[in-house]
PDB file of C-alpha atoms and ligand atoms in Angstrom:
ATOM      1  CA  MET A   1      28.451   4.417  -8.313  1.00 63.00           C
ATOM      2  CA  ILE A   2      28.399   3.760  -4.751  1.00 81.00           C
ATOM      3  CA  THR A   3      26.216   0.569  -4.971  1.00 86.00           C
ATOM      4  CA  PRO A   4      25.908  -0.972  -8.618  1.00 83.00           C
ATOM      5  CA  VAL A   5      22.607  -2.813  -9.287  1.00 85.00           C
ATOM      6  CA  PRO A   6      24.039  -5.900  -9.336  1.00 84.00           C
ATOM      7  CA  TRP A   7      25.303  -5.821  -6.018  1.00 84.00           C
ATOM      8  CA  LEU A   8      21.095  -5.387  -4.995  1.00 85.00           C
ATOM      9  CA  GLU A   9      20.054  -8.211  -7.353  1.00 83.00           C
ATOM     10  CA  ARG A  10      22.364 -10.821  -5.956  1.00 82.00           C
ATOM     11  CA  ASN A  11      20.919 -10.073  -2.326  1.00 79.00           C
ATOM     12  CA  PRO A  12      19.084 -13.406  -1.068  1.00 77.00           C
ATOM     13  CA  THR A  13      16.264 -11.702   0.473  1.00 74.00           C
ATOM     14  CA  TYR A  14      15.575  -9.786  -2.801  1.00 72.00           C
ATOM     15  CA  LYS A  15      15.859 -13.536  -4.603  1.00 73.00           C
ATOM     16  CA  GLU A  16      13.618 -15.058  -2.067  1.00 73.00           C
ATOM     17  CA  LYS A  17      11.153 -12.300  -2.388  1.00 71.00           C
ATOM     18  CA  ARG A  18      11.083 -12.937  -6.052  1.00 71.00           C
ATOM     19  CA  GLU A  19      10.440 -16.873  -5.365  1.00 72.00           C
ATOM     20  CA  ASN A  20       7.766 -16.115  -2.860  1.00 70.00           C
ATOM     21  CA  ILE A  21       5.793 -13.195  -3.952  1.00 68.00           C
ATOM     22  CA  GLU A  22       3.620 -13.492  -6.815  1.00 71.00           C
ATOM     23  CA  GLY A  23       1.776 -10.922  -8.749  1.00 70.00           C
ATOM     24  CA  ARG A  24       3.739  -7.888  -7.726  1.00 71.00           C
ATOM     25  CA  ASP A  25       6.441  -5.967  -9.878  1.00 71.00           C
ATOM     26  CA  LEU A  26       9.412  -6.270  -7.420  1.00 71.00           C
ATOM     27  CA  SER A  27      11.851  -4.572  -9.853  1.00 74.00           C
ATOM     28  CA  THR A  28      11.011  -1.426  -8.074  1.00 79.00           C
ATOM     29  CA  HIS A  29      13.221   0.731  -6.089  1.00 80.00           C
ATOM     30  CA  GLY A  30      11.165  -0.129  -2.789  1.00 78.00           C
ATOM     31  CA  PHE A  31      12.163  -3.624  -2.940  1.00 79.00           C
ATOM     32  CA  LEU A  32      15.404  -3.650  -4.563  1.00 84.00           C
ATOM     33  CA  GLY A  33      16.787  -0.266  -2.951  1.00 86.00           C
ATOM     34  CA  TYR A  34      15.500  -1.490   0.415  1.00 86.00           C
ATOM     35  CA  PRO A  35      18.913  -2.704   1.710  1.00 87.00           C
ATOM     36  CA  VAL A  36      20.277   1.007   0.678  1.00 91.00           C
ATOM     37  CA  LEU A  37      17.934   2.919   2.522  1.00 91.00           C
ATOM     38  CA  GLN A  38      18.626   0.224   5.538  1.00 90.00           C
ATOM     39  CA  ALA A  39      22.368   1.053   5.105  1.00 93.00           C
ATOM     40  CA  ALA A  40      21.403   4.791   4.896  1.00 94.00           C
ATOM     41  CA  ASP A  41      19.586   4.526   8.380  1.00 94.00           C
ATOM     42  CA  ILE A  42      22.916   2.787  10.055  1.00 96.00           C
ATOM     43  CA  LEU A  43      25.454   4.840   8.561  1.00 96.00           C
ATOM     44  CA  LEU A  44      23.654   8.120   8.966  1.00 96.00           C
ATOM     45  CA  TYR A  45      24.440   7.585  12.865  1.00 97.00           C
ATOM     46  CA  LYS A  46      27.559   5.815  12.253  1.00 96.00           C
ATOM     47  CA  GLY A  47      26.394   2.688  14.101  1.00 93.00           C
ATOM     48  CA  ASP A  48      28.824   0.257  15.316  1.00 96.00           C
ATOM     49  CA  PHE A  49      26.714  -2.682  16.191  1.00 96.00           C
ATOM     50  CA  VAL A  50      23.344  -3.577  14.377  1.00 95.00           C
ATOM     51  CA  PRO A  51      20.860  -5.862  15.974  1.00 92.00           C
ATOM     52  CA  VAL A  52      19.195  -8.214  13.264  1.00 88.00           C
ATOM     53  CA  GLY A  53      17.662 -11.278  12.496  1.00 85.00           C
ATOM     54  CA  ILE A  54      19.908 -13.918  10.808  1.00 87.00           C
ATOM     55  CA  ASP A  55      18.258 -13.484   7.557  1.00 83.00           C
ATOM     56  CA  GLN A  56      19.384  -9.854   7.495  1.00 85.00           C
ATOM     57  CA  LEU A  57      22.990 -10.688   7.762  1.00 90.00           C
ATOM     58  CA  PRO A  58      23.303 -10.296   3.773  1.00 87.00           C
ATOM     59  CA  HIS A  59      21.863  -6.748   3.880  1.00 87.00           C
ATOM     60  CA  LEU A  60      24.416  -5.768   6.528  1.00 93.00           C
ATOM     61  CA  GLU A  61      26.894  -7.060   4.553  1.00 92.00           C
ATOM     62  CA  LEU A  62      26.066  -5.025   1.479  1.00 92.00           C
ATOM     63  CA  THR A  63      26.066  -1.904   4.270  1.00 95.00           C
ATOM     64  CA  ARG A  64      29.591  -2.863   5.014  1.00 95.00           C
ATOM     65  CA  GLU A  65      30.217  -3.049   1.152  1.00 94.00           C
ATOM     66  CA  ILE A  66      28.787   0.664   0.657  1.00 94.00           C
ATOM     67  CA  THR A  67      30.644   1.461   3.767  1.00 96.00           C
ATOM     68  CA  ARG A  68      33.834   0.141   2.575  1.00 96.00           C
ATOM     69  CA  ARG A  69      33.462   1.956  -1.135  1.00 95.00           C
ATOM     70  CA  PHE A  70      32.452   5.000   0.150  1.00 96.00           C
ATOM     71  CA  ASN A  71      35.258   5.221   2.704  1.00 96.00           C
ATOM     72  CA  GLY A  72      37.809   4.206  -0.030  1.00 95.00           C
ATOM     73  CA  LEU A  73      36.366   6.519  -2.804  1.00 94.00           C
ATOM     74  CA  TYR A  74      36.256   9.521  -0.535  1.00 96.00           C
ATOM     75  CA  LYS A  75      36.947   9.553   3.020  1.00 95.00           C
ATOM     76  CA  ALA A  76      37.069   6.951   6.026  1.00 95.00           C
ATOM     77  CA  ILE A  77      34.093   8.490   7.697  1.00 95.00           C
ATOM     78  CA  PHE A  78      31.980   5.612   8.783  1.00 97.00           C
ATOM     79  CA  PRO A  79      32.481   2.556  10.869  1.00 97.00           C
ATOM     80  CA  GLU A  80      31.878  -0.785   8.961  1.00 96.00           C
ATOM     81  CA  PRO A  81      28.981  -1.845  11.680  1.00 97.00           C
ATOM     82  CA  GLN A  82      28.875  -5.347  13.056  1.00 96.00           C
ATOM     83  CA  ALA A  83      25.772  -7.818  13.349  1.00 94.00           C
ATOM     84  CA  LEU A  84      24.250  -8.127  16.934  1.00 93.00           C
ATOM     85  CA  LEU A  85      22.697 -11.807  17.004  1.00 89.00           C
ATOM     86  CA  THR A  86      20.521 -13.291  19.741  1.00 85.00           C
ATOM     87  CA  GLU A  87      20.205 -17.142  20.543  1.00 84.00           C
ATOM     88  CA  ILE A  88      17.440 -17.566  18.053  1.00 85.00           C
ATOM     89  CA  PRO A  89      18.500 -15.222  14.989  1.00 84.00           C
ATOM     90  CA  LYS A  90      15.255 -16.146  12.723  1.00 87.00           C
ATOM     91  CA  VAL A  91      11.735 -15.999  14.204  1.00 92.00           C
ATOM     92  CA  PRO A  92       9.112 -18.043  12.507  1.00 95.00           C
ATOM     93  CA  GLY A  93       6.290 -16.967  10.905  1.00 96.00           C
ATOM     94  CA  THR A  94       2.915 -18.656  11.476  1.00 97.00           C
ATOM     95  CA  ASP A  95       3.304 -20.585   7.907  1.00 97.00           C
ATOM     96  CA  GLY A  96       7.042 -21.783   8.995  1.00 95.00           C
ATOM     97  CA  ARG A  97       8.773 -19.191   6.849  1.00 93.00           C
ATOM     98  CA  LYS A  98      10.630 -16.202   8.505  1.00 89.00           C
ATOM     99  CA  MET A  99       8.358 -13.723   9.885  1.00 92.00           C
ATOM    100  CA  SER A 100       7.646 -11.157   7.734  1.00 90.00           C
ATOM    101  CA  LYS A 101       4.782  -8.484   7.065  1.00 90.00           C
ATOM    102  CA  SER A 102       5.444  -9.418   3.357  1.00 85.00           C
ATOM    103  CA  TYR A 103       4.273 -13.074   4.038  1.00 90.00           C
ATOM    104  CA  ASN A 104       1.454 -12.208   6.020  1.00 94.00           C
ATOM    105  CA  ASN A 105       2.797 -14.610   8.606  1.00 97.00           C
ATOM    106  CA  THR A 106       2.986 -12.397  11.405  1.00 97.00           C
ATOM    107  CA  ILE A 107       2.386 -12.361  15.174  1.00 96.00           C
ATOM    108  CA  ASN A 108       2.184  -8.434  16.106  1.00 95.00           C
ATOM    109  CA  LEU A 109       2.713  -6.787  19.069  1.00 93.00           C
ATOM    110  CA  SER A 110      -0.610  -5.064  18.572  1.00 91.00           C
ATOM    111  CA  ASP A 111      -2.314  -8.063  18.265  1.00 95.00           C
ATOM    112  CA  THR A 112      -5.165  -9.055  20.930  1.00 95.00           C
ATOM    113  CA  GLU A 113      -5.084 -11.798  23.071  1.00 96.00           C
ATOM    114  CA  ALA A 114      -7.706 -13.621  20.821  1.00 97.00           C
ATOM    115  CA  GLU A 115      -6.029 -12.979  17.350  1.00 97.00           C
ATOM    116  CA  VAL A 116      -2.701 -14.487  18.972  1.00 97.00           C
ATOM    117  CA  ARG A 117      -4.374 -17.514  20.284  1.00 98.00           C
ATOM    118  CA  ALA A 118      -6.139 -17.778  16.632  1.00 98.00           C
ATOM    119  CA  LYS A 119      -2.659 -17.670  14.747  1.00 98.00           C
ATOM    120  CA  LEU A 120      -1.350 -20.127  16.772  1.00 97.00           C
ATOM    121  CA  LYS A 121      -3.985 -22.589  16.238  1.00 97.00           C
ATOM    122  CA  THR A 122      -3.284 -22.134  12.382  1.00 96.00           C
ATOM    123  CA  MET A 123       0.527 -22.375  12.797  1.00 97.00           C
ATOM    124  CA  VAL A 124       2.163 -24.881  10.508  1.00 97.00           C
ATOM    125  CA  THR A 125       4.027 -27.901  12.377  1.00 98.00           C
ATOM    126  CA  ASP A 126       6.287 -30.767  11.516  1.00 97.00           C
ATOM    127  CA  PRO A 127       5.126 -31.656   8.664  1.00 95.00           C
ATOM    128  CA  ALA A 128       5.788 -35.222   8.946  1.00 96.00           C
ATOM    129  CA  ARG A 129       3.581 -35.500  12.101  1.00 96.00           C
ATOM    130  CA  VAL A 130      -0.029 -36.258  10.619  1.00 94.00           C
ATOM    131  CA  ARG A 131      -1.908 -38.231  13.134  1.00 95.00           C
ATOM    132  CA  ARG A 132      -2.083 -37.412  16.826  1.00 95.00           C
ATOM    133  CA  THR A 133      -0.347 -40.752  17.667  1.00 96.00           C
ATOM    134  CA  ASP A 134       2.854 -39.971  15.129  1.00 97.00           C
ATOM    135  CA  LYS A 135       6.075 -39.316  17.094  1.00 97.00           C
ATOM    136  CA  GLY A 136       7.248 -35.394  15.820  1.00 97.00           C
ATOM    137  CA  ASN A 137      10.417 -33.748  15.362  1.00 98.00           C
ATOM    138  CA  PRO A 138      10.416 -30.588  17.199  1.00 98.00           C
ATOM    139  CA  ASP A 139      13.724 -29.738  15.561  1.00 97.00           C
ATOM    140  CA  VAL A 140      12.058 -28.833  12.263  1.00 97.00           C
ATOM    141  CA  CYS A 141       8.851 -27.518  13.958  1.00 98.00           C
ATOM    142  CA  PRO A 142       8.595 -24.005  14.045  1.00 97.00           C
ATOM    143  CA  VAL A 143       6.275 -23.972  16.958  1.00 98.00           C
ATOM    144  CA  PHE A 144       9.139 -25.424  18.890  1.00 98.00           C
ATOM    145  CA  THR A 145      11.162 -22.529  17.690  1.00 96.00           C
ATOM    146  CA  LEU A 146       8.732 -20.119  19.289  1.00 97.00           C
ATOM    147  CA  HIS A 147       8.893 -21.907  22.561  1.00 97.00           C
ATOM    148  CA  LYS A 148      12.470 -21.873  22.287  1.00 96.00           C
ATOM    149  CA  SER A 149      12.171 -17.953  22.048  1.00 93.00           C
ATOM    150  CA  LEU A 150       9.633 -17.470  24.703  1.00 94.00           C
ATOM    151  CA  SER A 151       8.605 -20.350  26.942  1.00 97.00           C
ATOM    152  CA  SER A 152      10.018 -21.306  30.122  1.00 96.00           C
ATOM    153  CA  GLN A 153      13.062 -23.774  30.244  1.00 97.00           C
ATOM    154  CA  VAL A 154      10.595 -26.644  31.862  1.00 98.00           C
ATOM    155  CA  VAL A 155       7.948 -26.065  28.901  1.00 98.00           C
ATOM    156  CA  ILE A 156      10.586 -26.500  26.384  1.00 98.00           C
ATOM    157  CA  ASP A 157      12.011 -29.490  27.922  1.00 98.00           C
ATOM    158  CA  ARG A 158       8.582 -30.843  28.309  1.00 98.00           C
ATOM    159  CA  VAL A 159       7.709 -30.378  24.604  1.00 98.00           C
ATOM    160  CA  ASN A 160      11.169 -31.522  23.447  1.00 98.00           C
ATOM    161  CA  HIS A 161      10.564 -34.867  24.987  1.00 98.00           C
ATOM    162  CA  GLU A 162       6.878 -35.143  24.704  1.00 98.00           C
ATOM    163  CA  CYS A 163       6.473 -34.572  21.297  1.00 98.00           C
ATOM    164  CA  ARG A 164       9.278 -36.870  20.252  1.00 98.00           C
ATOM    165  CA  THR A 165       7.429 -39.530  22.165  1.00 98.00           C
ATOM    166  CA  ALA A 166       4.047 -38.361  20.927  1.00 97.00           C
ATOM    167  CA  GLU A 167       2.855 -37.893  24.603  1.00 98.00           C
ATOM    168  CA  ILE A 168       1.510 -34.198  23.596  1.00 98.00           C
ATOM    169  CA  GLY A 169      -0.484 -33.330  20.545  1.00 97.00           C
ATOM    170  CA  CYS A 170       0.366 -30.295  18.658  1.00 98.00           C
ATOM    171  CA  ILE A 171      -3.149 -28.616  19.602  1.00 97.00           C
ATOM    172  CA  ASP A 172      -2.166 -29.113  23.436  1.00 98.00           C
ATOM    173  CA  CYS A 173       1.562 -27.843  22.644  1.00 98.00           C
ATOM    174  CA  LYS A 174       0.419 -24.674  20.534  1.00 98.00           C
ATOM    175  CA  LYS A 175      -1.702 -23.693  23.487  1.00 98.00           C
ATOM    176  CA  LEU A 176       1.301 -23.708  25.454  1.00 98.00           C
ATOM    177  CA  SER A 177       3.411 -21.596  22.939  1.00 98.00           C
ATOM    178  CA  ALA A 178       0.438 -19.236  22.974  1.00 98.00           C
ATOM    179  CA  ASP A 179       0.087 -18.974  26.735  1.00 98.00           C
ATOM    180  CA  ALA A 180       3.941 -18.096  26.800  1.00 97.00           C
ATOM    181  CA  ILE A 181       3.152 -15.331  24.325  1.00 97.00           C
ATOM    182  CA  VAL A 182       0.547 -13.909  25.902  1.00 97.00           C
ATOM    183  CA  THR A 183       2.396 -13.517  29.148  1.00 96.00           C
ATOM    184  CA  ARG A 184       5.260 -11.973  27.439  1.00 94.00           C
ATOM    185  CA  LEU A 185       3.232  -9.768  25.422  1.00 95.00           C
ATOM    186  CA  GLY A 186       1.025  -8.729  28.204  1.00 96.00           C
ATOM    187  CA  PRO A 187       3.303  -6.048  30.180  1.00 96.00           C
ATOM    188  CA  ILE A 188       3.587  -4.291  26.741  1.00 95.00           C
ATOM    189  CA  TRP A 189      -0.092  -4.723  25.757  1.00 95.00           C
ATOM    190  CA  ASP A 190      -0.607  -3.142  29.544  1.00 96.00           C
ATOM    191  CA  ASN A 191       1.982  -0.152  28.669  1.00 96.00           C
ATOM    192  CA  ARG A 192       0.336   0.444  25.066  1.00 95.00           C
ATOM    193  CA  ARG A 193      -3.082   0.676  26.760  1.00 94.00           C
ATOM    194  CA  GLN A 194      -1.635   3.584  28.922  1.00 96.00           C
ATOM    195  CA  LEU A 195       0.303   5.346  26.263  1.00 96.00           C
ATOM    196  CA  GLU A 196      -2.913   5.253  23.932  1.00 95.00           C
ATOM    197  CA  GLN A 197      -4.403   7.427  27.043  1.00 97.00           C
ATOM    198  CA  GLN A 198      -1.332   9.854  26.973  1.00 97.00           C
ATOM    199  CA  PRO A 199      -0.967  10.980  23.382  1.00 97.00           C
ATOM    200  CA  LYS A 200       0.986  14.015  24.413  1.00 97.00           C
ATOM    201  CA  LEU A 201       3.571  12.248  26.177  1.00 97.00           C
ATOM    202  CA  VAL A 202       3.895   9.975  23.053  1.00 97.00           C
ATOM    203  CA  ASP A 203       4.425  13.137  20.797  1.00 98.00           C
ATOM    204  CA  GLU A 204       6.917  14.707  23.000  1.00 98.00           C
ATOM    205  CA  VAL A 205       9.013  11.684  23.073  1.00 97.00           C
ATOM    206  CA  ILE A 206       8.951  11.023  19.580  1.00 98.00           C
ATOM    207  CA  GLU A 207       9.903  15.243  19.126  1.00 98.00           C
ATOM    208  CA  THR A 208      12.867  14.659  21.512  1.00 98.00           C
ATOM    209  CA  GLY A 209      13.986  11.786  19.919  1.00 97.00           C
ATOM    210  CA  ALA A 210      13.819  13.009  16.427  1.00 97.00           C
ATOM    211  CA  GLN A 211      15.561  16.300  17.451  1.00 98.00           C
ATOM    212  CA  ARG A 212      18.881  14.043  18.985  1.00 97.00           C
ATOM    213  CA  ALA A 213      18.930  12.022  15.916  1.00 96.00           C
ATOM    214  CA  GLY A 214      18.803  14.849  13.710  1.00 97.00           C
ATOM    215  CA  LYS A 215      21.553  16.578  14.965  1.00 97.00           C
ATOM    216  CA  VAL A 216      23.677  13.196  14.820  1.00 97.00           C
ATOM    217  CA  ALA A 217      22.370  13.169  11.287  1.00 97.00           C
ATOM    218  CA  ARG A 218      22.969  16.421   9.970  1.00 97.00           C
ATOM    219  CA  GLN A 219      26.651  16.415  11.433  1.00 97.00           C
ATOM    220  CA  THR A 220      27.113  13.441   9.447  1.00 97.00           C
ATOM    221  CA  ILE A 221      25.631  14.675   6.220  1.00 97.00           C
ATOM    222  CA  LEU A 222      28.040  17.915   6.419  1.00 97.00           C
ATOM    223  CA  GLU A 223      31.014  15.322   6.676  1.00 97.00           C
ATOM    224  CA  VAL A 224      29.697  13.532   3.725  1.00 96.00           C
ATOM    225  CA  ASN A 225      29.246  16.415   1.633  1.00 96.00           C
ATOM    226  CA  ASP A 226      32.554  17.727   2.804  1.00 96.00           C
ATOM    227  CA  ALA A 227      34.041  14.360   1.771  1.00 96.00           C
ATOM    228  CA  MET A 228      32.411  14.438  -1.664  1.00 94.00           C
ATOM    229  CA  LYS A 229      33.243  17.999  -1.961  1.00 93.00           C
ATOM    230  CA  LEU A 230      29.426  18.679  -2.654  1.00 91.00           C
TER     231      LEU A 230
HETATM  232  S1  SF4 B 301       4.069 -31.227  19.385  1.00 91.78           S
HETATM  233 FE1  SF4 B 301       4.765 -29.265  19.588  1.00 91.78          FE
HETATM  234  S2  SF4 B 301       6.901 -29.076  18.597  1.00 91.78           S
HETATM  235 FE2  SF4 B 301       5.930 -31.231  18.368  1.00 91.78          FE
HETATM  236  S3  SF4 B 301       5.463 -31.105  15.923  1.00 91.78           S
HETATM  237 FE3  SF4 B 301       3.731 -30.567  17.304  1.00 91.78          FE
HETATM  238  S4  SF4 B 301       3.719 -28.315  17.526  1.00 91.78           S
HETATM  239 FE4  SF4 B 301       5.477 -28.883  17.074  1.00 91.78          FE
END
């Protein structure tokens, strides 16, 4: 009643998955209802702003539609959440499509340095740049998008110029990108190793967070029950 199935079927992310994932039944609630679960995660805490990638905007729009419908049908208890986009609103995976676990093209925070470097080596580039002597176009190259996300401005400017003039090859360019990723992930890896030695502390942090979140969620559920006269 709040979320008609056609709303979910017209979701571009769902349509994209249908086109890109073969051999799996996508007519399940797991795939179709995913944006509803996302809406619940946002609305339960009455989020005003949600940091998302650009591909998630349709999901957020669905959350806003669900919000409007609930507020109109029952009681205006939810704010309509707004998107918070970053300068690089879509991070490409190693195959050039959006980075997604469903596509098995991710560079993970849990990867080792060797894994990151190996993944970068296989990353797709400007498809028109076939030979080392071909001039490339960074604007269509996913590796360059990673540079723009994580490399220094000096490296970004260098690649932007030297790719177009074929002064730099893709292998060296990818190595520079891997260097930038490793530099950025280094402190995260260090923290992770430290936390792995302190499982009790991790449990406490999770428990404290769950208690805080649970308090807010329970209050919202009470308001929802009251609004729906349940
Ligand atoms: S040099 Fe870099 S930016 Fe240019 S096509 Fe190769 S990987 Fe992409």
